[in-house]
Amino acid sequence: MSDIHRTRIRRLADGHDCPFAGRDDYVMWLMDTGQYVHMDDPVRGAELEAEICRTWMGDGQTSCEFAASMAEGTGWTPLIVAQPNREVLRQTLDGLLIEYEGRTEIVQIIFPYVSGATGLTGLINDLCSTNQWSWAEHPGADDELLLSLEYQMVTQRYASFALGFGQFEFLPFTRQGPYTAIVLCLHARMPHNRYPRSDGLVPLYVQDAASDLDSAAHVMRAASTIAIKANILNGEFEQAASMDIAFRIPRANAGQLLKSE
């Protein structure tokens, strides 16, 4: 991905400045390929949205080496939800996610229509209006709400914790992406020391995605991910970027969230 023009400069913890690409950079790069010149509105085309997100994940901007590896291979599946309609959202996700369970390592659900904190809280409310999704609050600073978002699988006894991304400055830098999206692991290589919770479900994280790595290489990739993330974040919102937190939301918007029905 070295030919993508990068315009966002980030000061890293090691003292270096590093350029990163934003959505406009990826759009320009993809348009320059000549594949999308026929599109009237290229930024809102599902094929391009998926390709932008795949490129962005594969480029390592999430700092997650597991996600980057999956995006570059066959283990990443994009799912575009194009319309802001709760019933459409339910019908789309209820059917497809069940189909993907146990078969797709990583699914990235992209919501191009979601912008701003209010749109994000609305999305969370829509998702959690079914029994398969729920959110929970975690301790954070006074001005923020840190929340986890989990999908409870239908065919397996797993609770898959989502990673959330979006074009929001209130998110950690490693979670600032070209579109609002959530990433789930639906096919795991379960650690031997992971046990069920009190509700009988086993927590599942993106880093648990099944891969061809042996155990030692898997541990090394996890350690590398932690180090890269800490360097990029440079002490900013590190807790909000942990594997069990989906979104960091301004405290002023917390009252817009509803508990699951």
mmCIF file of C-alpha atoms in Angstrom:
data_model
loop_
_atom_site.group_PDB
_atom_site.id
_atom_site.type_symbol
_atom_site.label_atom_id
_atom_site.label_comp_id
_atom_site.label_asym_id
_atom_site.label_seq_id
_atom_site.Cartn_x
_atom_site.Cartn_y
_atom_site.Cartn_z
ATOM 1 C CA MET A 1 0.000 0.000 0.000
ATOM 2 C CA SER A 2 3.071 2.234 -0.136
ATOM 3 C CA ASP A 3 1.765 4.140 -3.161
ATOM 4 C CA ILE A 4 -1.150 5.690 -1.221
ATOM 5 C CA HIS A 5 -0.621 9.399 -0.636
ATOM 6 C CA ARG A 6 -0.689 10.090 3.109
ATOM 7 C CA THR A 7 -1.724 13.464 4.507
ATOM 8 C CA ARG A 8 -2.316 12.821 8.227
ATOM 9 C CA ILE A 9 0.847 13.266 10.302
ATOM 10 C CA ARG A 10 0.955 11.587 13.697
ATOM 11 C CA ARG A 11 3.602 12.117 16.403
ATOM 12 C CA LEU A 12 4.495 8.664 17.736
ATOM 13 C CA ALA A 13 5.624 7.725 21.223
ATOM 14 C CA ASP A 14 9.110 6.934 19.912
ATOM 15 C CA GLY A 15 9.494 10.584 18.883
ATOM 16 C CA HIS A 16 9.071 10.071 15.151
ATOM 17 C CA ASP A 17 6.410 11.644 12.938
ATOM 18 C CA CYS A 18 4.558 9.134 10.809
ATOM 19 C CA PRO A 19 2.212 9.841 7.859
ATOM 20 C CA PHE A 20 -1.136 8.048 7.736
ATOM 21 C CA ALA A 21 -3.831 8.004 5.058
ATOM 22 C CA GLY A 22 -7.340 9.356 5.537
ATOM 23 C CA ARG A 23 -10.461 8.376 3.607
ATOM 24 C CA ASP A 24 -9.870 11.021 0.921
ATOM 25 C CA ASP A 25 -6.396 9.600 0.341
ATOM 26 C CA TYR A 26 -7.791 6.109 -0.178
ATOM 27 C CA VAL A 27 -10.555 7.380 -2.461
ATOM 28 C CA MET A 28 -8.011 9.247 -4.586
ATOM 29 C CA TRP A 29 -5.749 6.193 -4.733
ATOM 30 C CA LEU A 30 -8.572 3.894 -5.804
ATOM 31 C CA MET A 31 -9.953 6.371 -8.338
ATOM 32 C CA ASP A 32 -6.489 6.647 -9.871
ATOM 33 C CA THR A 33 -6.682 2.937 -10.705
ATOM 34 C CA GLY A 34 -9.327 3.845 -13.307
ATOM 35 C CA GLN A 35 -11.758 1.176 -12.111
ATOM 36 C CA TYR A 36 -14.368 3.563 -10.738
ATOM 37 C CA VAL A 37 -14.404 6.490 -13.141
ATOM 38 C CA HIS A 38 -17.879 5.477 -14.364
ATOM 39 C CA MET A 39 -19.454 5.994 -10.932
ATOM 40 C CA ASP A 40 -21.499 9.177 -10.374
ATOM 41 C CA ASP A 41 -20.906 9.071 -6.603
ATOM 42 C CA PRO A 42 -17.863 6.834 -6.055
ATOM 43 C CA VAL A 43 -17.627 7.381 -2.316
ATOM 44 C CA ARG A 44 -21.107 5.925 -1.795
ATOM 45 C CA GLY A 45 -20.696 2.830 -3.945
ATOM 46 C CA ALA A 46 -20.727 -0.433 -1.996
ATOM 47 C CA GLU A 47 -17.891 -1.969 -3.987
ATOM 48 C CA LEU A 48 -15.661 1.030 -3.386
ATOM 49 C CA GLU A 49 -16.640 1.316 0.283
ATOM 50 C CA ALA A 50 -15.595 -2.271 0.859
ATOM 51 C CA GLU A 51 -12.348 -1.838 -1.042
ATOM 52 C CA ILE A 52 -11.464 1.337 0.863
ATOM 53 C CA CYS A 53 -12.017 -0.450 4.184
ATOM 54 C CA ARG A 54 -10.052 -3.510 3.089
ATOM 55 C CA THR A 55 -7.128 -1.348 1.961
ATOM 56 C CA TRP A 56 -7.238 0.703 5.153
ATOM 57 C CA MET A 57 -7.229 -2.407 7.378
ATOM 58 C CA GLY A 58 -4.568 -4.133 5.329
ATOM 59 C CA ASP A 59 -2.410 -1.026 5.524
ATOM 60 C CA GLY A 60 -2.118 -1.521 9.274
ATOM 61 C CA GLN A 61 -3.709 1.734 10.428
ATOM 62 C CA THR A 62 -5.741 -0.103 13.059
ATOM 63 C CA SER A 63 -2.412 -1.328 14.519
ATOM 64 C CA CYS A 64 -3.982 -4.816 14.676
ATOM 65 C CA GLU A 65 -1.743 -7.216 12.810
ATOM 66 C CA PHE A 66 -4.438 -9.896 12.944
ATOM 67 C CA ALA A 67 -6.964 -7.651 11.184
ATOM 68 C CA ALA A 68 -4.354 -6.518 8.649
ATOM 69 C CA SER A 69 -3.431 -10.098 7.842
ATOM 70 C CA MET A 70 -7.066 -11.137 7.430
ATOM 71 C CA ALA A 71 -7.814 -8.134 5.195
ATOM 72 C CA GLU A 72 -4.960 -9.131 2.914
ATOM 73 C CA GLY A 73 -6.152 -12.734 2.656
ATOM 74 C CA THR A 74 -9.417 -14.636 2.408
ATOM 75 C CA GLY A 75 -10.413 -14.411 6.054
ATOM 76 C CA TRP A 76 -12.027 -10.952 5.794
ATOM 77 C CA THR A 77 -15.656 -10.533 4.723
ATOM 78 C CA PRO A 78 -17.198 -7.079 4.170
ATOM 79 C CA LEU A 79 -20.883 -6.457 4.776
ATOM 80 C CA ILE A 80 -22.376 -3.119 3.707
ATOM 81 C CA VAL A 81 -25.493 -1.799 5.458
ATOM 82 C CA ALA A 82 -26.481 1.074 3.194
ATOM 83 C CA GLN A 83 -29.793 2.306 4.614
ATOM 84 C CA PRO A 84 -30.535 3.893 8.027
ATOM 85 C CA ASN A 85 -33.535 1.681 8.717
ATOM 86 C CA ARG A 86 -33.783 -0.428 11.871
ATOM 87 C CA GLU A 87 -35.839 -3.209 10.312
ATOM 88 C CA VAL A 88 -33.552 -3.454 7.279
ATOM 89 C CA LEU A 89 -30.588 -3.543 9.632
ATOM 90 C CA ARG A 90 -32.135 -6.366 11.652
ATOM 91 C CA GLN A 91 -33.075 -8.423 8.616
ATOM 92 C CA THR A 92 -29.678 -7.976 7.007
ATOM 93 C CA LEU A 93 -27.583 -8.820 10.034
ATOM 94 C CA ASP A 94 -29.775 -11.526 11.571
ATOM 95 C CA GLY A 95 -29.624 -13.654 8.446
ATOM 96 C CA LEU A 96 -26.101 -13.054 7.219
ATOM 97 C CA LEU A 97 -24.249 -13.223 10.522
ATOM 98 C CA ILE A 98 -25.815 -16.579 11.341
ATOM 99 C CA GLU A 99 -24.691 -17.794 7.925
ATOM 100 C CA TYR A 100 -21.144 -16.551 8.605
ATOM 101 C CA GLU A 101 -20.836 -18.032 12.110
ATOM 102 C CA GLY A 102 -18.088 -20.628 12.283
ATOM 103 C CA ARG A 103 -17.154 -20.017 8.627
ATOM 104 C CA THR A 104 -15.830 -16.448 8.395
ATOM 105 C CA GLU A 105 -12.852 -15.429 10.504
ATOM 106 C CA ILE A 106 -13.463 -11.674 10.414
ATOM 107 C CA VAL A 107 -16.575 -9.835 9.266
ATOM 108 C CA GLN A 108 -16.449 -6.059 8.902
ATOM 109 C CA ILE A 109 -19.888 -4.436 8.896
ATOM 110 C CA ILE A 110 -19.736 -1.015 7.234
ATOM 111 C CA PHE A 111 -22.337 1.713 7.864
ATOM 112 C CA PRO A 112 -21.542 4.502 5.361
ATOM 113 C CA TYR A 113 -24.543 6.588 6.423
ATOM 114 C CA VAL A 114 -23.461 6.976 10.065
ATOM 115 C CA SER A 115 -21.760 10.268 10.915
ATOM 116 C CA GLY A 116 -21.412 12.191 14.154
ATOM 117 C CA ALA A 117 -21.865 11.075 17.742
ATOM 118 C CA THR A 118 -25.671 11.135 17.495
ATOM 119 C CA GLY A 119 -25.608 8.871 14.453
ATOM 120 C CA LEU A 120 -23.289 6.499 16.293
ATOM 121 C CA THR A 121 -25.507 6.234 19.371
ATOM 122 C CA GLY A 122 -28.479 5.694 17.060
ATOM 123 C CA LEU A 123 -26.656 2.818 15.372
ATOM 124 C CA ILE A 124 -25.864 1.199 18.715
ATOM 125 C CA ASN A 125 -29.518 1.506 19.740
ATOM 126 C CA ASP A 126 -30.605 -0.088 16.464
ATOM 127 C CA LEU A 127 -28.206 -2.996 16.859
ATOM 128 C CA CYS A 128 -29.120 -3.623 20.474
ATOM 129 C CA SER A 129 -32.842 -3.659 19.736
ATOM 130 C CA THR A 130 -32.428 -7.411 19.152
ATOM 131 C CA ASN A 131 -31.463 -10.103 21.636
ATOM 132 C CA GLN A 132 -28.255 -10.914 19.780
ATOM 133 C CA TRP A 133 -26.547 -7.580 20.540
ATOM 134 C CA SER A 134 -25.893 -5.746 23.781
ATOM 135 C CA TRP A 135 -23.676 -2.974 25.092
ATOM 136 C CA ALA A 136 -22.148 -2.353 28.511
ATOM 137 C CA GLU A 137 -20.412 0.614 30.104
ATOM 138 C CA HIS A 138 -16.826 0.446 31.366
ATOM 139 C CA PRO A 139 -14.978 2.841 33.688
ATOM 140 C CA GLY A 140 -13.421 5.826 31.941
ATOM 141 C CA ALA A 141 -12.721 9.513 32.362
ATOM 142 C CA ASP A 142 -15.488 11.890 33.427
ATOM 143 C CA ASP A 143 -15.950 13.280 29.912
ATOM 144 C CA GLU A 144 -16.241 9.936 28.130
ATOM 145 C CA LEU A 145 -18.310 6.776 27.951
ATOM 146 C CA LEU A 146 -16.387 3.619 27.131
ATOM 147 C CA LEU A 147 -18.668 0.848 25.955
ATOM 148 C CA SER A 148 -18.291 -2.712 24.836
ATOM 149 C CA LEU A 149 -20.535 -4.081 22.111
ATOM 150 C CA GLU A 150 -21.017 -7.809 21.803
ATOM 151 C CA TYR A 151 -22.774 -10.106 19.389
ATOM 152 C CA GLN A 152 -24.069 -13.328 20.897
ATOM 153 C CA MET A 153 -23.771 -16.082 18.341
ATOM 154 C CA VAL A 154 -26.804 -18.194 17.544
ATOM 155 C CA THR A 155 -25.097 -21.415 16.460
ATOM 156 C CA GLN A 156 -22.224 -21.387 18.967
ATOM 157 C CA ARG A 157 -21.836 -20.441 22.625
ATOM 158 C CA TYR A 158 -19.665 -17.395 21.980
ATOM 159 C CA ALA A 159 -20.038 -13.698 22.745
ATOM 160 C CA SER A 160 -18.026 -11.890 20.074
ATOM 161 C CA PHE A 161 -16.731 -8.470 21.165
ATOM 162 C CA ALA A 162 -16.779 -5.867 18.401
ATOM 163 C CA LEU A 163 -14.105 -3.333 17.573
ATOM 164 C CA GLY A 164 -15.630 -0.040 16.450
ATOM 165 C CA PHE A 165 -14.271 2.460 13.921
ATOM 166 C CA GLY A 166 -15.381 5.754 12.442
ATOM 167 C CA GLN A 167 -14.544 9.258 11.242
ATOM 168 C CA PHE A 168 -14.694 10.673 14.746
ATOM 169 C CA GLU A 169 -11.958 12.621 16.491
ATOM 170 C CA PHE A 170 -13.276 11.430 19.856
ATOM 171 C CA LEU A 171 -12.117 7.888 18.986
ATOM 172 C CA PRO A 172 -8.563 6.656 19.550
ATOM 173 C CA PHE A 173 -6.419 7.315 16.479
ATOM 174 C CA THR A 174 -6.161 3.583 15.723
ATOM 175 C CA ARG A 175 -9.974 3.428 15.566
ATOM 176 C CA GLN A 176 -10.414 6.406 13.234
ATOM 177 C CA GLY A 177 -11.400 4.890 9.915
ATOM 178 C CA PRO A 178 -12.805 5.879 6.524
ATOM 179 C CA TYR A 179 -16.343 4.812 7.454
ATOM 180 C CA THR A 180 -18.235 3.878 10.567
ATOM 181 C CA ALA A 181 -17.764 0.134 10.929
ATOM 182 C CA ILE A 182 -17.598 -2.697 13.420
ATOM 183 C CA VAL A 183 -15.358 -5.743 13.179
ATOM 184 C CA LEU A 184 -16.278 -9.139 14.610
ATOM 185 C CA CYS A 185 -14.548 -12.503 14.872
ATOM 186 C CA LEU A 186 -16.954 -15.306 13.926
ATOM 187 C CA HIS A 187 -14.526 -18.209 13.541
ATOM 188 C CA ALA A 188 -12.037 -18.595 16.359
ATOM 189 C CA ARG A 189 -8.896 -20.323 17.431
ATOM 190 C CA MET A 190 -9.909 -20.420 21.058
ATOM 191 C CA PRO A 191 -7.148 -20.077 23.695
ATOM 192 C CA HIS A 192 -6.934 -23.035 26.068
ATOM 193 C CA ASN A 193 -7.334 -20.831 29.159
ATOM 194 C CA ARG A 194 -10.521 -19.063 27.990
ATOM 195 C CA TYR A 195 -13.509 -20.148 30.076
ATOM 196 C CA PRO A 196 -17.263 -19.484 29.842
ATOM 197 C CA ARG A 197 -18.765 -16.544 31.703
ATOM 198 C CA SER A 198 -21.572 -16.905 34.219
ATOM 199 C CA ASP A 199 -24.086 -16.830 31.336
ATOM 200 C CA GLY A 200 -22.373 -19.790 29.690
ATOM 201 C CA LEU A 201 -20.911 -17.789 26.789
ATOM 202 C CA VAL A 202 -17.201 -17.708 26.003
ATOM 203 C CA PRO A 203 -15.812 -14.206 25.167
ATOM 204 C CA LEU A 204 -14.385 -13.946 21.670
ATOM 205 C CA TYR A 205 -12.087 -11.228 20.313
ATOM 206 C CA VAL A 206 -10.702 -10.247 16.916
ATOM 207 C CA GLN A 207 -7.273 -11.539 17.885
ATOM 208 C CA ASP A 208 -8.801 -15.004 18.375
ATOM 209 C CA ALA A 209 -9.510 -15.340 14.647
ATOM 210 C CA ALA A 210 -8.464 -18.689 13.236
ATOM 211 C CA SER A 211 -5.238 -18.556 11.264
ATOM 212 C CA ASP A 212 -2.400 -20.735 10.011
ATOM 213 C CA LEU A 213 -0.017 -19.378 12.654
ATOM 214 C CA ASP A 214 1.391 -21.710 15.254
ATOM 215 C CA SER A 215 0.978 -20.778 18.916
ATOM 216 C CA ALA A 216 4.358 -19.055 19.231
ATOM 217 C CA ALA A 217 3.792 -16.926 16.124
ATOM 218 C CA HIS A 218 0.292 -16.058 17.327
ATOM 219 C CA VAL A 219 1.682 -14.800 20.655
ATOM 220 C CA MET A 220 4.390 -12.793 18.869
ATOM 221 C CA ARG A 221 1.813 -11.148 16.607
ATOM 222 C CA ALA A 222 -0.302 -10.227 19.643
ATOM 223 C CA ALA A 223 2.724 -8.679 21.358
ATOM 224 C CA SER A 224 3.641 -6.773 18.195
ATOM 225 C CA THR A 225 0.088 -5.432 17.928
ATOM 226 C CA ILE A 226 0.235 -4.109 21.490
ATOM 227 C CA ALA A 227 3.586 -2.401 20.884
ATOM 228 C CA ILE A 228 2.518 -0.816 17.585
ATOM 229 C CA LYS A 229 -0.740 0.424 19.068
ATOM 230 C CA ALA A 230 0.994 1.992 22.067
ATOM 231 C CA ASN A 231 3.456 3.747 19.762
ATOM 232 C CA ILE A 232 0.716 5.184 17.536
ATOM 233 C CA LEU A 233 -1.563 6.231 20.397
ATOM 234 C CA ASN A 234 1.295 7.912 22.273
ATOM 235 C CA GLY A 235 -0.640 7.867 25.561
ATOM 236 C CA GLU A 236 -3.929 9.119 24.061
ATOM 237 C CA PHE A 237 -7.130 7.142 24.713
ATOM 238 C CA GLU A 238 -5.208 3.889 25.248
ATOM 239 C CA GLN A 239 -7.899 2.345 27.441
ATOM 240 C CA ALA A 240 -10.504 3.159 24.791
ATOM 241 C CA ALA A 241 -8.473 1.199 22.226
ATOM 242 C CA SER A 242 -8.398 -2.054 24.215
ATOM 243 C CA MET A 243 -9.787 -5.256 22.720
ATOM 244 C CA ASP A 244 -12.986 -5.254 24.790
ATOM 245 C CA ILE A 245 -13.988 -1.634 24.067
ATOM 246 C CA ALA A 246 -15.987 -0.937 20.917
ATOM 247 C CA PHE A 247 -16.454 2.823 21.097
ATOM 248 C CA ARG A 248 -15.409 5.855 23.076
ATOM 249 C CA ILE A 249 -18.359 8.285 23.112
ATOM 250 C CA PRO A 250 -18.487 11.811 24.544
ATOM 251 C CA ARG A 251 -20.238 11.786 27.930
ATOM 252 C CA ALA A 252 -22.614 14.459 26.610
ATOM 253 C CA ASN A 253 -24.075 11.859 24.220
ATOM 254 C CA ALA A 254 -24.370 9.031 26.746
ATOM 255 C CA GLY A 255 -28.012 9.834 27.512
ATOM 256 C CA GLN A 256 -28.949 8.992 23.912
ATOM 257 C CA LEU A 257 -28.139 5.323 24.450
ATOM 258 C CA LEU A 258 -30.921 2.930 25.341
ATOM 259 C CA LYS A 259 -30.565 -0.358 27.136
ATOM 260 C CA SER A 260 -31.384 -3.436 25.096
ATOM 261 C CA GLU A 261 -35.058 -4.264 24.652
#
